[in-house]
Short mmCIF file of C-alpha atoms and ligand atoms in Angstrom, two decimals:
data_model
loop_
_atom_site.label_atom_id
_atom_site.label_comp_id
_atom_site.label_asym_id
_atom_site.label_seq_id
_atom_site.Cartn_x
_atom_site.Cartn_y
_atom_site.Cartn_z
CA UNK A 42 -19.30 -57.89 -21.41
CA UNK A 43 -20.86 -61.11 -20.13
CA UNK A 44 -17.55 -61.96 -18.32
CA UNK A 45 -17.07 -58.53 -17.07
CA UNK A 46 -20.21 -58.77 -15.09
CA UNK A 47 -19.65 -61.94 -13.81
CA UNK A 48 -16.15 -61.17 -12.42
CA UNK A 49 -18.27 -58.27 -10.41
CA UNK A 50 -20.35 -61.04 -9.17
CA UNK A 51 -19.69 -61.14 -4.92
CA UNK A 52 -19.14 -64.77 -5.41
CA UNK A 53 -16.46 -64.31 -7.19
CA UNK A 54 -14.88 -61.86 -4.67
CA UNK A 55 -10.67 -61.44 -5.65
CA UNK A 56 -8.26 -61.12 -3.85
CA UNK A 57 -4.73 -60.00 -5.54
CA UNK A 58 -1.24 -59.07 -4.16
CA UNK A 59 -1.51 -55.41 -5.84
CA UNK A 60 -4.01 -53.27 -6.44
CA UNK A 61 -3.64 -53.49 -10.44
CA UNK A 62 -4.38 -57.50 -10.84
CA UNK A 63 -1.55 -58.71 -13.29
CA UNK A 64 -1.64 -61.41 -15.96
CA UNK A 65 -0.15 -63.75 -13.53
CA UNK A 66 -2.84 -63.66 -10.79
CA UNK A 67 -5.32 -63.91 -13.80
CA UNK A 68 -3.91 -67.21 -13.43
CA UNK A 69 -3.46 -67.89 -9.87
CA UNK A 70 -4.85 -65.97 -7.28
CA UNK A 71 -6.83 -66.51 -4.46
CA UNK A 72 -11.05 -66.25 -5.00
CA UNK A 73 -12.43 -65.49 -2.02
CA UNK A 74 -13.59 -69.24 -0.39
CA UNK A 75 -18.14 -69.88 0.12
CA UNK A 76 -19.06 -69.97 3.49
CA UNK A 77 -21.19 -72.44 4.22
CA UNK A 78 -24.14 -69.84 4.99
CA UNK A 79 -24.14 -68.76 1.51
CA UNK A 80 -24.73 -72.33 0.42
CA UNK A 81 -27.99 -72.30 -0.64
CA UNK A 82 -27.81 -69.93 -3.21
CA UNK A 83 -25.44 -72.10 -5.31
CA UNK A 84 -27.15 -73.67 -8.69
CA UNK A 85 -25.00 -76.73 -8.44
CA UNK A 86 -24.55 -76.73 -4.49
CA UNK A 87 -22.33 -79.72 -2.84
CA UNK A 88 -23.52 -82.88 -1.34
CA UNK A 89 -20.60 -83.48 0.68
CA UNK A 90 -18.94 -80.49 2.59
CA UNK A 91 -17.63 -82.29 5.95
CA UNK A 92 -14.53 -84.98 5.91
CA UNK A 93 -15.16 -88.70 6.59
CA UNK A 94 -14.72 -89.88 10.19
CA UNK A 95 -11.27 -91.67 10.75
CA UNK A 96 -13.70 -95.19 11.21
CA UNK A 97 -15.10 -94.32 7.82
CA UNK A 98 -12.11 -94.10 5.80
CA UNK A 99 -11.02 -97.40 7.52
CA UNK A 100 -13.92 -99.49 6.80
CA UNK A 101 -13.76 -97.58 3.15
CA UNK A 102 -10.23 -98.42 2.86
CA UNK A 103 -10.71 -101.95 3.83
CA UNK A 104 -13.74 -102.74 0.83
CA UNK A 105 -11.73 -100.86 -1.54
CA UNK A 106 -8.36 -103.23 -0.98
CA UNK A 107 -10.95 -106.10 -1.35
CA UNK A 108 -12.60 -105.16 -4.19
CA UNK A 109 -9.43 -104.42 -6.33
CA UNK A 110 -8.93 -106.06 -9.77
CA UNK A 111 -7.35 -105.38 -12.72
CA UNK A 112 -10.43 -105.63 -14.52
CA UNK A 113 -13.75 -103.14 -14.12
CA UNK A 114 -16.86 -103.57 -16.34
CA UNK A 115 -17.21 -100.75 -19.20
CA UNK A 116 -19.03 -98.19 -18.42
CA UNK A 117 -22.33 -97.00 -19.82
CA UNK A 118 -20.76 -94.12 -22.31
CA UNK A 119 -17.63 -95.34 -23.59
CA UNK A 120 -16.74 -92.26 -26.12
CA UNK A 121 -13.27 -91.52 -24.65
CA UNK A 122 -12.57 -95.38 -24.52
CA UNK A 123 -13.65 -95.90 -28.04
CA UNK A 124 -11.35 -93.08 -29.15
CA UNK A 125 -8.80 -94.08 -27.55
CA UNK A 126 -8.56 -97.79 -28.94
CA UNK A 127 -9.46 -95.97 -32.11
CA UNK A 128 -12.78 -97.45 -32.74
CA UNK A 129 -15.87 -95.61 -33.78
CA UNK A 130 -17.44 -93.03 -31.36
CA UNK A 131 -20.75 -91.83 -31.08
CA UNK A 132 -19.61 -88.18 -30.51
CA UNK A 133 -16.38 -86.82 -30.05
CA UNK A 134 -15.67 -87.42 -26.57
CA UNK A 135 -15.26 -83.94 -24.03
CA UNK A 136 -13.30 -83.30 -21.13
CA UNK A 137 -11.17 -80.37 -19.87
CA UNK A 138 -8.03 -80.42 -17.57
CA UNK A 139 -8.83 -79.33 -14.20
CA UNK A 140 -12.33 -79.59 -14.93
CA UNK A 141 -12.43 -79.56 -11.02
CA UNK A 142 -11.97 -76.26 -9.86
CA UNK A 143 -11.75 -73.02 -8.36
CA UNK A 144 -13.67 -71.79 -11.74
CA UNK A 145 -16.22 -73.69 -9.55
CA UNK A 146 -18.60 -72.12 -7.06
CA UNK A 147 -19.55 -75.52 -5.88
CA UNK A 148 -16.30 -76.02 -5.78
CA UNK A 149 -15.12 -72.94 -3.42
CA UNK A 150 -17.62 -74.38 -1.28
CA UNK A 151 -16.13 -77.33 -0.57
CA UNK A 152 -12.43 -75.96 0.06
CA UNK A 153 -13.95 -73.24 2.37
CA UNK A 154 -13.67 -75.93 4.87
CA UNK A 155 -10.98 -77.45 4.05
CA UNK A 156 -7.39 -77.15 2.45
CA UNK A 157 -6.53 -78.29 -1.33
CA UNK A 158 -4.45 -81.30 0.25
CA UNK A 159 -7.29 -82.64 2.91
CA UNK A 160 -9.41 -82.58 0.29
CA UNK A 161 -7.17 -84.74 -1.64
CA UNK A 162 -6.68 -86.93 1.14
CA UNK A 163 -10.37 -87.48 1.98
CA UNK A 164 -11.83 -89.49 -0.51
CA UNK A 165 -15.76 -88.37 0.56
CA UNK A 166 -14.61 -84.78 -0.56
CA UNK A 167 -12.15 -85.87 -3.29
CA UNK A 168 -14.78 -87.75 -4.72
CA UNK A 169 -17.35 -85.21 -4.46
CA UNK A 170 -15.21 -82.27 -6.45
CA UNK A 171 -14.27 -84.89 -8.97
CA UNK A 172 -18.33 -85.74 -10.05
CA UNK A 173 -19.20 -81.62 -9.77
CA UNK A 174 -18.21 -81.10 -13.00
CA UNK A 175 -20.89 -83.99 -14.30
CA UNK A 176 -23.59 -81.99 -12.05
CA UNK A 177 -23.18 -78.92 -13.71
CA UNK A 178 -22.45 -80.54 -17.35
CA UNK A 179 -23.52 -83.78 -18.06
CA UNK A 180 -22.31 -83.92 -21.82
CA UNK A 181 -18.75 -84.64 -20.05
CA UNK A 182 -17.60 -87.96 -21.37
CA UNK A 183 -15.29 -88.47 -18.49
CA UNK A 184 -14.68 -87.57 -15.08
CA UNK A 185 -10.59 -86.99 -13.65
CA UNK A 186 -10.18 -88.02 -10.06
CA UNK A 187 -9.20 -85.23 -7.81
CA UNK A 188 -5.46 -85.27 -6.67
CA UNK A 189 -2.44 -83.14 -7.90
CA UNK A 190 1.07 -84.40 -9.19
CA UNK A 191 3.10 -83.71 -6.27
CA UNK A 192 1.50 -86.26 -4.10
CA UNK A 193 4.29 -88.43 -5.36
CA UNK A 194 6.88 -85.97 -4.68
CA UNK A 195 4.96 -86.14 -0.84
CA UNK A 196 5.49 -89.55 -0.86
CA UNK A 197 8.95 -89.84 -1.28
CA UNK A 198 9.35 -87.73 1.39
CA UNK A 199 9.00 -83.59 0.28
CA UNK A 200 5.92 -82.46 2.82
CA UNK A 201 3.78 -80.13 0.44
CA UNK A 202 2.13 -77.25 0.99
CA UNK A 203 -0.73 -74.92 -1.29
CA UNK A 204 -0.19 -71.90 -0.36
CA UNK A 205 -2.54 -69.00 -1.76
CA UNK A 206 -1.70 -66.43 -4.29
CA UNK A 207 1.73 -68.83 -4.78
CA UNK A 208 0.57 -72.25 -5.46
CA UNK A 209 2.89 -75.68 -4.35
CA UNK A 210 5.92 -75.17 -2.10
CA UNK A 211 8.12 -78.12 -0.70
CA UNK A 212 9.41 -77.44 3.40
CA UNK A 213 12.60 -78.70 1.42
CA UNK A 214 13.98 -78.90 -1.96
CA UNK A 215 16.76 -80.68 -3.77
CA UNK A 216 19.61 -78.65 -3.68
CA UNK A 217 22.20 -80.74 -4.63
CA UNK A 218 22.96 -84.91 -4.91
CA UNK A 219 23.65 -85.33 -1.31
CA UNK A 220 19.91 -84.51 -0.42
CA UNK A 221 18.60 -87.29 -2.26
CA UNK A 222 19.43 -89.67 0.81
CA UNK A 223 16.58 -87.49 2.66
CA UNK A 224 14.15 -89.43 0.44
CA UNK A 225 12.28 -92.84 0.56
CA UNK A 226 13.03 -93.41 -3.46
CA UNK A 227 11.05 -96.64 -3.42
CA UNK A 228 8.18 -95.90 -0.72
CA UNK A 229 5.29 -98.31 -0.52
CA UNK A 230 2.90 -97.48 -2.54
CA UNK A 231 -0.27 -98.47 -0.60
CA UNK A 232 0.63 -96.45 2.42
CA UNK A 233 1.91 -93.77 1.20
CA UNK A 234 -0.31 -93.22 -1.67
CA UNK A 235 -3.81 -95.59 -0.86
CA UNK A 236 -5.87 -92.24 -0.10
CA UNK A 237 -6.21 -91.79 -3.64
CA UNK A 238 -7.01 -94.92 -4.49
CA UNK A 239 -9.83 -95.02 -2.01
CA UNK A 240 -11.19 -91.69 -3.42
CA UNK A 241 -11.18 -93.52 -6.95
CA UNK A 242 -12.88 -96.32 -5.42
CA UNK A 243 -15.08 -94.34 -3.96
CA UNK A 244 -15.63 -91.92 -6.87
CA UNK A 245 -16.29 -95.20 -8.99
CA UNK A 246 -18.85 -95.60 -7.03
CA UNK A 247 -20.76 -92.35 -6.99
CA UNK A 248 -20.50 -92.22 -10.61
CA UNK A 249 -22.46 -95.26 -11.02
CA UNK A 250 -20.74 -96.34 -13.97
CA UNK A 251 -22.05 -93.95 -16.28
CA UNK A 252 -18.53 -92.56 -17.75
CA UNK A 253 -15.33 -93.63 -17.25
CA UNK A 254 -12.74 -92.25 -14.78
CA UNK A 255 -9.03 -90.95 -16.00
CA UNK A 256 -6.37 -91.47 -13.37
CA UNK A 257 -3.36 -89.55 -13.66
CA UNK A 258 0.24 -88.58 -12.46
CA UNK A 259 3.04 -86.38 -13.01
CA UNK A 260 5.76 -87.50 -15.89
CA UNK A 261 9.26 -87.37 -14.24
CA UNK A 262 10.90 -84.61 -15.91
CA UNK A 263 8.25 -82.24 -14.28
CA UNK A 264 7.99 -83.93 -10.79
CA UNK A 265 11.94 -83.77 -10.29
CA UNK A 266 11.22 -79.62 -11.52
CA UNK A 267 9.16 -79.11 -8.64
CA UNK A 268 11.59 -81.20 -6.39
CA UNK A 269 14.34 -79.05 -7.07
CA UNK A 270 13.00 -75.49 -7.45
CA UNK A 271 10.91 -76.21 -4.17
CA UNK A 272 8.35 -74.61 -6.17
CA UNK A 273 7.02 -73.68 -9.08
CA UNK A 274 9.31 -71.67 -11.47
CA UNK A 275 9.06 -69.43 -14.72
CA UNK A 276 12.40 -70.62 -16.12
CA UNK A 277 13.19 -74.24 -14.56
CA UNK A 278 16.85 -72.59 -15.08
CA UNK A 279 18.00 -74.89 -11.46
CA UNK A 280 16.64 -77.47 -12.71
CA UNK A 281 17.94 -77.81 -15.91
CA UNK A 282 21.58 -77.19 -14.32
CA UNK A 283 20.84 -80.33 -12.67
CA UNK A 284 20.58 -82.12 -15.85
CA UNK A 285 24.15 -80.69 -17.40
CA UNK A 286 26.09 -80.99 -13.73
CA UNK A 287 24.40 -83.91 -12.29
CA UNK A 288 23.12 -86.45 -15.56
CA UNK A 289 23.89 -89.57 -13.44
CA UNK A 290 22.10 -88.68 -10.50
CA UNK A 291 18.97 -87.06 -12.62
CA UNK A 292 18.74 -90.34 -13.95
CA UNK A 293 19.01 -92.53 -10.84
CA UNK A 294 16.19 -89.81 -9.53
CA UNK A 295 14.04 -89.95 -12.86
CA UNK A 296 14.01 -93.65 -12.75
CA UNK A 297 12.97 -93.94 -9.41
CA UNK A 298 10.04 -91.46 -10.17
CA UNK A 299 8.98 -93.46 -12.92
CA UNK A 300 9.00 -96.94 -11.36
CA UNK A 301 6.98 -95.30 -8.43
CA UNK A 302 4.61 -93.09 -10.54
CA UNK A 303 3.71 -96.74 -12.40
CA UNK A 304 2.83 -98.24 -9.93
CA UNK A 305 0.89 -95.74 -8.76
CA UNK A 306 -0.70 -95.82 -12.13
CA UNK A 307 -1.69 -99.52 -11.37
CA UNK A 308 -3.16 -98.59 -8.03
CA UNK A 309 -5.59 -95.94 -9.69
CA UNK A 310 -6.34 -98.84 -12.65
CA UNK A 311 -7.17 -101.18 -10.00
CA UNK A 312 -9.31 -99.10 -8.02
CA UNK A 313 -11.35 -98.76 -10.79
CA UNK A 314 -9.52 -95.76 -13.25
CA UNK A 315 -10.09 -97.13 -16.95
CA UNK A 316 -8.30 -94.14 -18.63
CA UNK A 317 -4.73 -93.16 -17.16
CA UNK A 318 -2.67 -89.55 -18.13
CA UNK A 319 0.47 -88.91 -17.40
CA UNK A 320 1.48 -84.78 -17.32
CA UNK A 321 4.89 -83.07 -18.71
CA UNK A 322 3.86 -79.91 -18.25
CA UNK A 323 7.26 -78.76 -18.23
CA UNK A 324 8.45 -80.81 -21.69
CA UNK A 325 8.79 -77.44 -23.69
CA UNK A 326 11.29 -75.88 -21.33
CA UNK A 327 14.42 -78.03 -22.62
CA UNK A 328 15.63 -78.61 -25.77
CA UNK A 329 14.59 -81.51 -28.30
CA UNK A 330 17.54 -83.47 -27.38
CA UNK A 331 17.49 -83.13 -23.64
CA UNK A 332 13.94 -83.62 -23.67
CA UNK A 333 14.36 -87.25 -25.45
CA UNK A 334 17.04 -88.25 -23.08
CA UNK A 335 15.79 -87.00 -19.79
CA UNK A 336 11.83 -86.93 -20.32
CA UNK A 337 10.46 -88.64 -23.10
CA UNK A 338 12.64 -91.72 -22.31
CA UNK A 339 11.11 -91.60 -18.62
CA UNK A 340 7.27 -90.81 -19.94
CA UNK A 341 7.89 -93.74 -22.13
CA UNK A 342 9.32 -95.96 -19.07
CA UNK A 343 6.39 -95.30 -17.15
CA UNK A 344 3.98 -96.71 -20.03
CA UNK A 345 5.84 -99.65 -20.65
CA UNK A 346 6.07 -100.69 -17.07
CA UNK A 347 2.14 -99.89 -16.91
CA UNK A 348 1.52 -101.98 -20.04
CA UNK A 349 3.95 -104.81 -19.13
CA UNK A 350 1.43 -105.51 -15.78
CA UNK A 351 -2.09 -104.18 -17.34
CA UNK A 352 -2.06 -104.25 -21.26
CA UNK A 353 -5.67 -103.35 -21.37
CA UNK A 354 -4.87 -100.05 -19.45
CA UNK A 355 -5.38 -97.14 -21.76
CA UNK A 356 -2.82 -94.07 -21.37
CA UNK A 357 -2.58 -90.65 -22.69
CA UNK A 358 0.29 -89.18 -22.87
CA UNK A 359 0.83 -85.21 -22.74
CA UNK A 360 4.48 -83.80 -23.62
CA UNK A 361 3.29 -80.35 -23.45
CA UNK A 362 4.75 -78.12 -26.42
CA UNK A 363 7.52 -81.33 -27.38
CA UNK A 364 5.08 -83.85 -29.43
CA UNK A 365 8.74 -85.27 -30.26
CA UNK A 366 7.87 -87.94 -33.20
CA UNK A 367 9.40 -90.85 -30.50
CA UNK A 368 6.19 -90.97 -29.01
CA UNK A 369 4.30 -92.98 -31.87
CA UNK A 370 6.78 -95.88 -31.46
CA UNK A 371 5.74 -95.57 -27.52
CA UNK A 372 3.08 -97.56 -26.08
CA UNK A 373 0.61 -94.51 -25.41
CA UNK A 374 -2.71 -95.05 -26.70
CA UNK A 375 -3.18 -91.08 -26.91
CA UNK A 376 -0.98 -87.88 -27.46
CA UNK A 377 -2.27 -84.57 -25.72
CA UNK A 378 -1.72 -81.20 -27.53
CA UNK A 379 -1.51 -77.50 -26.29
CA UNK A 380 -2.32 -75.04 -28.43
CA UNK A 381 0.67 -74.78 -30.12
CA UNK A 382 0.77 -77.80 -31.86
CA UNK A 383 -0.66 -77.96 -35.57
CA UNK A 384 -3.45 -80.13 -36.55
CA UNK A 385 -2.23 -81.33 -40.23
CA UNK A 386 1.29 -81.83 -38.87
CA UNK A 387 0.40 -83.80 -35.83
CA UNK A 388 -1.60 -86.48 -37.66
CA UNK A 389 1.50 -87.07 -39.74
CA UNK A 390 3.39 -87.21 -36.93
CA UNK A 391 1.01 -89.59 -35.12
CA UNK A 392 -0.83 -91.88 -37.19
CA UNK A 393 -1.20 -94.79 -34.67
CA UNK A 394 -2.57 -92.40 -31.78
CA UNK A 395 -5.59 -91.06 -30.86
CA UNK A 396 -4.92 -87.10 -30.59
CA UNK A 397 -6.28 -85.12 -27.71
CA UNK A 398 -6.59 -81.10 -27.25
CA UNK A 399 -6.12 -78.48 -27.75
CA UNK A 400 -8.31 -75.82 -27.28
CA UNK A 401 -6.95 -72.37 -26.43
CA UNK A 402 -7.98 -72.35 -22.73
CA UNK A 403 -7.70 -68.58 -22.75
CA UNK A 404 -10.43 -68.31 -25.36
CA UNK A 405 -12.61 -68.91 -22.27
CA UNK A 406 -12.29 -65.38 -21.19
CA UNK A 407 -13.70 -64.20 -24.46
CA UNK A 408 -17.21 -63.99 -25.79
CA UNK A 409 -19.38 -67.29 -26.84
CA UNK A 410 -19.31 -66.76 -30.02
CA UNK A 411 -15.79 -66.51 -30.48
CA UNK A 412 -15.91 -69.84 -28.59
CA UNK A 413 -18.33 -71.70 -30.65
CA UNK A 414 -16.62 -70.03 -33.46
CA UNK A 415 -13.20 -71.54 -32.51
CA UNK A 416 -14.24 -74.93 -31.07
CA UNK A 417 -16.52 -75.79 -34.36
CA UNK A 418 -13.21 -75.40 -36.40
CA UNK A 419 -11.13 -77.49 -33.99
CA UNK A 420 -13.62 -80.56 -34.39
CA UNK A 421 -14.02 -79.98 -37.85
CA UNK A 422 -9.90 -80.08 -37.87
CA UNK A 423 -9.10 -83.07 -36.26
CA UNK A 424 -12.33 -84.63 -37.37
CA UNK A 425 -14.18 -87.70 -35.86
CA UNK A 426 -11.86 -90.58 -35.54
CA UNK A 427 -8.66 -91.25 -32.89
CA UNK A 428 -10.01 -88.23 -31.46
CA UNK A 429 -10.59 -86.67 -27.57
CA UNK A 430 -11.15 -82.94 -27.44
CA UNK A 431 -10.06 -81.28 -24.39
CA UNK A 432 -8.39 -77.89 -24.05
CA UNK A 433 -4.63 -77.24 -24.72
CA UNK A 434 -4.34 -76.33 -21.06
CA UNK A 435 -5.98 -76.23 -17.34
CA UNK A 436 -9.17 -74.27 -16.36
CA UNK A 437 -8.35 -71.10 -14.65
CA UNK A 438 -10.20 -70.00 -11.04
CA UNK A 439 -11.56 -66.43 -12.89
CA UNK A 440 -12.97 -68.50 -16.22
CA UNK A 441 -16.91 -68.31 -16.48
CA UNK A 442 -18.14 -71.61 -16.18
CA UNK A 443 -21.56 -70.37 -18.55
CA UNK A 444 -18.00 -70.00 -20.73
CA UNK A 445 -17.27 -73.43 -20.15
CA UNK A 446 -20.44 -74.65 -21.33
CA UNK A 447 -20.74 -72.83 -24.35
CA UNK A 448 -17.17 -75.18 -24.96
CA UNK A 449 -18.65 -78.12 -24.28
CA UNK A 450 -22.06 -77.96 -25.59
CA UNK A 451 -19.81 -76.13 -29.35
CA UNK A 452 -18.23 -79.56 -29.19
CA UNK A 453 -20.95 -81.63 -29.37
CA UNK A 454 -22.77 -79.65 -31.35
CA UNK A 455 -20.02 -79.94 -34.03
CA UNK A 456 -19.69 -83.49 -33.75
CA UNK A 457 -22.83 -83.95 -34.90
CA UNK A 458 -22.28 -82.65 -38.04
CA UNK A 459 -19.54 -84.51 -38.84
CA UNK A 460 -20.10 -87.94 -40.76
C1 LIG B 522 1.85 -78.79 -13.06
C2 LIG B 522 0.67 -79.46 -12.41
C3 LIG B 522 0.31 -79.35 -11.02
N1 LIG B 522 -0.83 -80.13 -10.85
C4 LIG B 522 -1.20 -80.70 -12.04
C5 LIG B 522 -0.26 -80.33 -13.03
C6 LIG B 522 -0.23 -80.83 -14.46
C7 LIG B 522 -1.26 -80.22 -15.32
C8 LIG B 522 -1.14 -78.72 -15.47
O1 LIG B 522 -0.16 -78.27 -16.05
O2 LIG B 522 -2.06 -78.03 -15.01
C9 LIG B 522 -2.32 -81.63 -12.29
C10 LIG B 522 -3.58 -81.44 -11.57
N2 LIG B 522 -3.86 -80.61 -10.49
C11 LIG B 522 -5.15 -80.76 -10.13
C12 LIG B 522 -5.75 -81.76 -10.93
C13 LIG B 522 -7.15 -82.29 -10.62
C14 LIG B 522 -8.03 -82.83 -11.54
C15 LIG B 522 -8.60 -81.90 -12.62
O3 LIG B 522 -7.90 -81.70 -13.65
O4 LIG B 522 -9.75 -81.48 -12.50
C16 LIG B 522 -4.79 -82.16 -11.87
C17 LIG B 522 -4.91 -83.15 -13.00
C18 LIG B 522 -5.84 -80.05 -9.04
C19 LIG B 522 -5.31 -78.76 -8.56
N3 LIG B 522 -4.00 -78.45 -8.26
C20 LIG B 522 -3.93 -77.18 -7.76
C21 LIG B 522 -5.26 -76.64 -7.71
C22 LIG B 522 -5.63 -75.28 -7.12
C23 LIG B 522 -5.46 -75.30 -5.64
C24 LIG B 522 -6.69 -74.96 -4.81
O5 LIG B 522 -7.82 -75.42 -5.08
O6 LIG B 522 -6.48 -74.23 -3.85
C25 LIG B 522 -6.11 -77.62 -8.21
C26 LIG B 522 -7.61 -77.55 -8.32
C27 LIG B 522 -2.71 -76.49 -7.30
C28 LIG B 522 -1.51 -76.63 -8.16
N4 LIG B 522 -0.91 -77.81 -8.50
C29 LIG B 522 0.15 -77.55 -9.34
C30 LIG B 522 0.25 -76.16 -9.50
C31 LIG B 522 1.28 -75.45 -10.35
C32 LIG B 522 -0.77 -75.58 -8.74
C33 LIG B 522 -0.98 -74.10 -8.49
C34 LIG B 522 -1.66 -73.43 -9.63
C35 LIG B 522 -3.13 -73.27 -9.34
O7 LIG B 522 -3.44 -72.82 -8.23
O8 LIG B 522 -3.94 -73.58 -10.21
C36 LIG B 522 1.00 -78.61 -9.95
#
């Protein structure tokens, strides 16, 4: 009932392709964006709503290249850090993936004015949307800077676009070998890539220090996905016909995405990131075998080469739906978990990492007490130690952030009574 009335909410106007809203724009579509006249009646409203000027983003980007180091002091609440060097925690540490979203009024606000990928590429806005979520919940233990996973993609050379009601589209995709000459496989990282690093910086700075900040990036075997569907895809059937006619020059492709995406990975550590995750979204679409030879091997890549430059950098890793048991020999500091994976089995699995997940996200559109219910159990599952809760997958733009709450305040709650 409570979500019911919320969804009738004007704020949370919807817009869907048909009439009869289907399961997939439950997921997707288009909320209508806040004008900036309705701005005052927001609980959580924005402080930043304009871009920076062009002179501002230099003089940003020039203190932020100065001020690199591979080294940042700890911040104030070090719960996710703790966990994931497996040491003692005072609670178990909360965060959820795209806790920055359209769920979001504040949120809508902000990307009335502009579109997804300026606000990725303006750190004043980028950095705003990634603290919101603290605003509105300040038991988060962590904050995830704003971006997506196909600004690497972008970067080697694939122009992206968000379009409404269908999500990311390439002008171009991979259709066979021959069009990976159209791409810059080894592109300089600081150009192509240094507005995110300046919205880290900047975020860094905003948060004052009080929790850390996860950088992230897209594993290879779900990057090279989007690069060759052009968009996203149900089945990932083109792309997986790349693996079985084309192995050599998936490869070449996967370790050129992985050699970039780390050192992206280093730019985000430097700019002050003290947690990193890498995303496979798409792990679960191949089978065991495939998945070993042309994604885990790459997620694993991508670690090492992070680790080999910055040991102390932290990384969780998140082979969504194909925990394969390779990954404990890897050098990830953390596992992530969709709600398909078994508790019992995956600390068997597992027992050098810290675990992270893997809430359900869907139980968000059912009542509080079903999600106290549910989240109470999970804590009480995977216990205290080597442990991160989070949900098994992203927040959705119709989920009730009161909903989202009730998550995050269940998991504290629970945590406290635990030894
Ligand atoms: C597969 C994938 C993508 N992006 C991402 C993944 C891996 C994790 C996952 O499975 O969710 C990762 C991602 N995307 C986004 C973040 C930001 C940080 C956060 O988690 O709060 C993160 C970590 C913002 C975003 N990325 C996107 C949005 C919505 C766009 C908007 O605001 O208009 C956000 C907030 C767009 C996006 N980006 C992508 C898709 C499929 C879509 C469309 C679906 C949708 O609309 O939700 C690719």
């Amino acid at each position: 009932v409570q979500s019911r009335s919320f969804l009738k909410r004007p704020l949370f106007g919807f817009r869907s392709r048909s009439s009869q809203s289907s399961a997939l724009d439950m997921a997707t579509a288009t909320l209508e964006p806040i004008q900036a006249s309705d701005l005052q009646g927001l609980e959580f409203p924005p402080q930043v709503t304009e871009p920076m000027s062009p002179s501002e983003k230099a003089e940003l980007r020039e203190e932020r290249r100065a001020a690199m180091k591979p080294d940042w002091p700890l911040p104030k609440n070090t719960n996710v850090i703790n966990a994931l060097k497996g040491e003692e925690v005072e609670a178990v540490p909360v965060w959820m993936m795209r806790q920055a979203g359209r769920y979001l009024p504040e949120f809508r606000a902000v990307r009335a004015g502009s579109e997804f990928l300026k606000v990725c590429q303006d750190p004043g806005l980028a950095s705003e949307v990634t603290v919101q979520p603290r605003r509105r919940y300040p038991e988060l233990d962590a904050c995830i800077i704003f971006s997506d996973i196909l600004v690497v993609p972008q970067a080697m050379g694939q122009p992206l676009q968000m379009l409404p009601n269908r999500g990311p589209v390439f002008d171009w995709r991979l259709e066979s070998p021959e069009d990976i000459k159209k791409l810059d496989l080894t592109p300089d990282v600081e150009d192509s890539l240094g507005y995110v690093f300046d919205a880290m910086y900047l975020t860094k700075k905003k948060v004052d220090n009080e929790v850390p900040i996860f950088g992230f990036c897209g594993a290879p075997w779900t990057i090279l996905g989007y690069m060759v569907e052009g968009e996203g895809s149900r089945t990932w059937a083109e792309t997986k016909r790349w693996l079985y006619d084309y192995p050599e020059e998936s490869h070449k492709l996967l370790e050129a995405i992985s050699r970039l995406s780390a050192k992206y990975l280093i730019g985000q550590w430097d700019s002050g990131a003290q947690m990193l995750q890498v995303f496979d979204t798409n792990a679960g679409v191949l089978p065991p075998h495939l998945y070993e030879e042309f994604g885990a091997k790459y997620m694993r890549m991508i670690a090492d080469l992070v680790k080999a430059e910055r040991p102390q950098a932290l990384i969780v890793g998140f082979p969504k739906d194909m925990p394969l048991a390779s990954f404990n020999d890897s050098s990830y500091d953390g596992i992530g978990l969709s709600w398909t994976a078994d508790v019992q089995e995956m600390r068997e699995r597992f027992p050098n990492k810290t675990l992270q997940g893997n809430m359900d996200a869907h139980i968000l559109y059912a009542n509080k007490d079903a999600i106290r219910k549910a989240t109470h159990e999970m804590v009480k599952e995977f216990g205290k130690k080597r442990y991160v809760a989070n949900l098994g997958h992203g927040m959705e733009p119709r989920m009730d952030p009161e909903h989202a709450k009730a998550f995050i305040q269940s998991i504290k709650e629970a945590s406290s009574e635990l030894e």
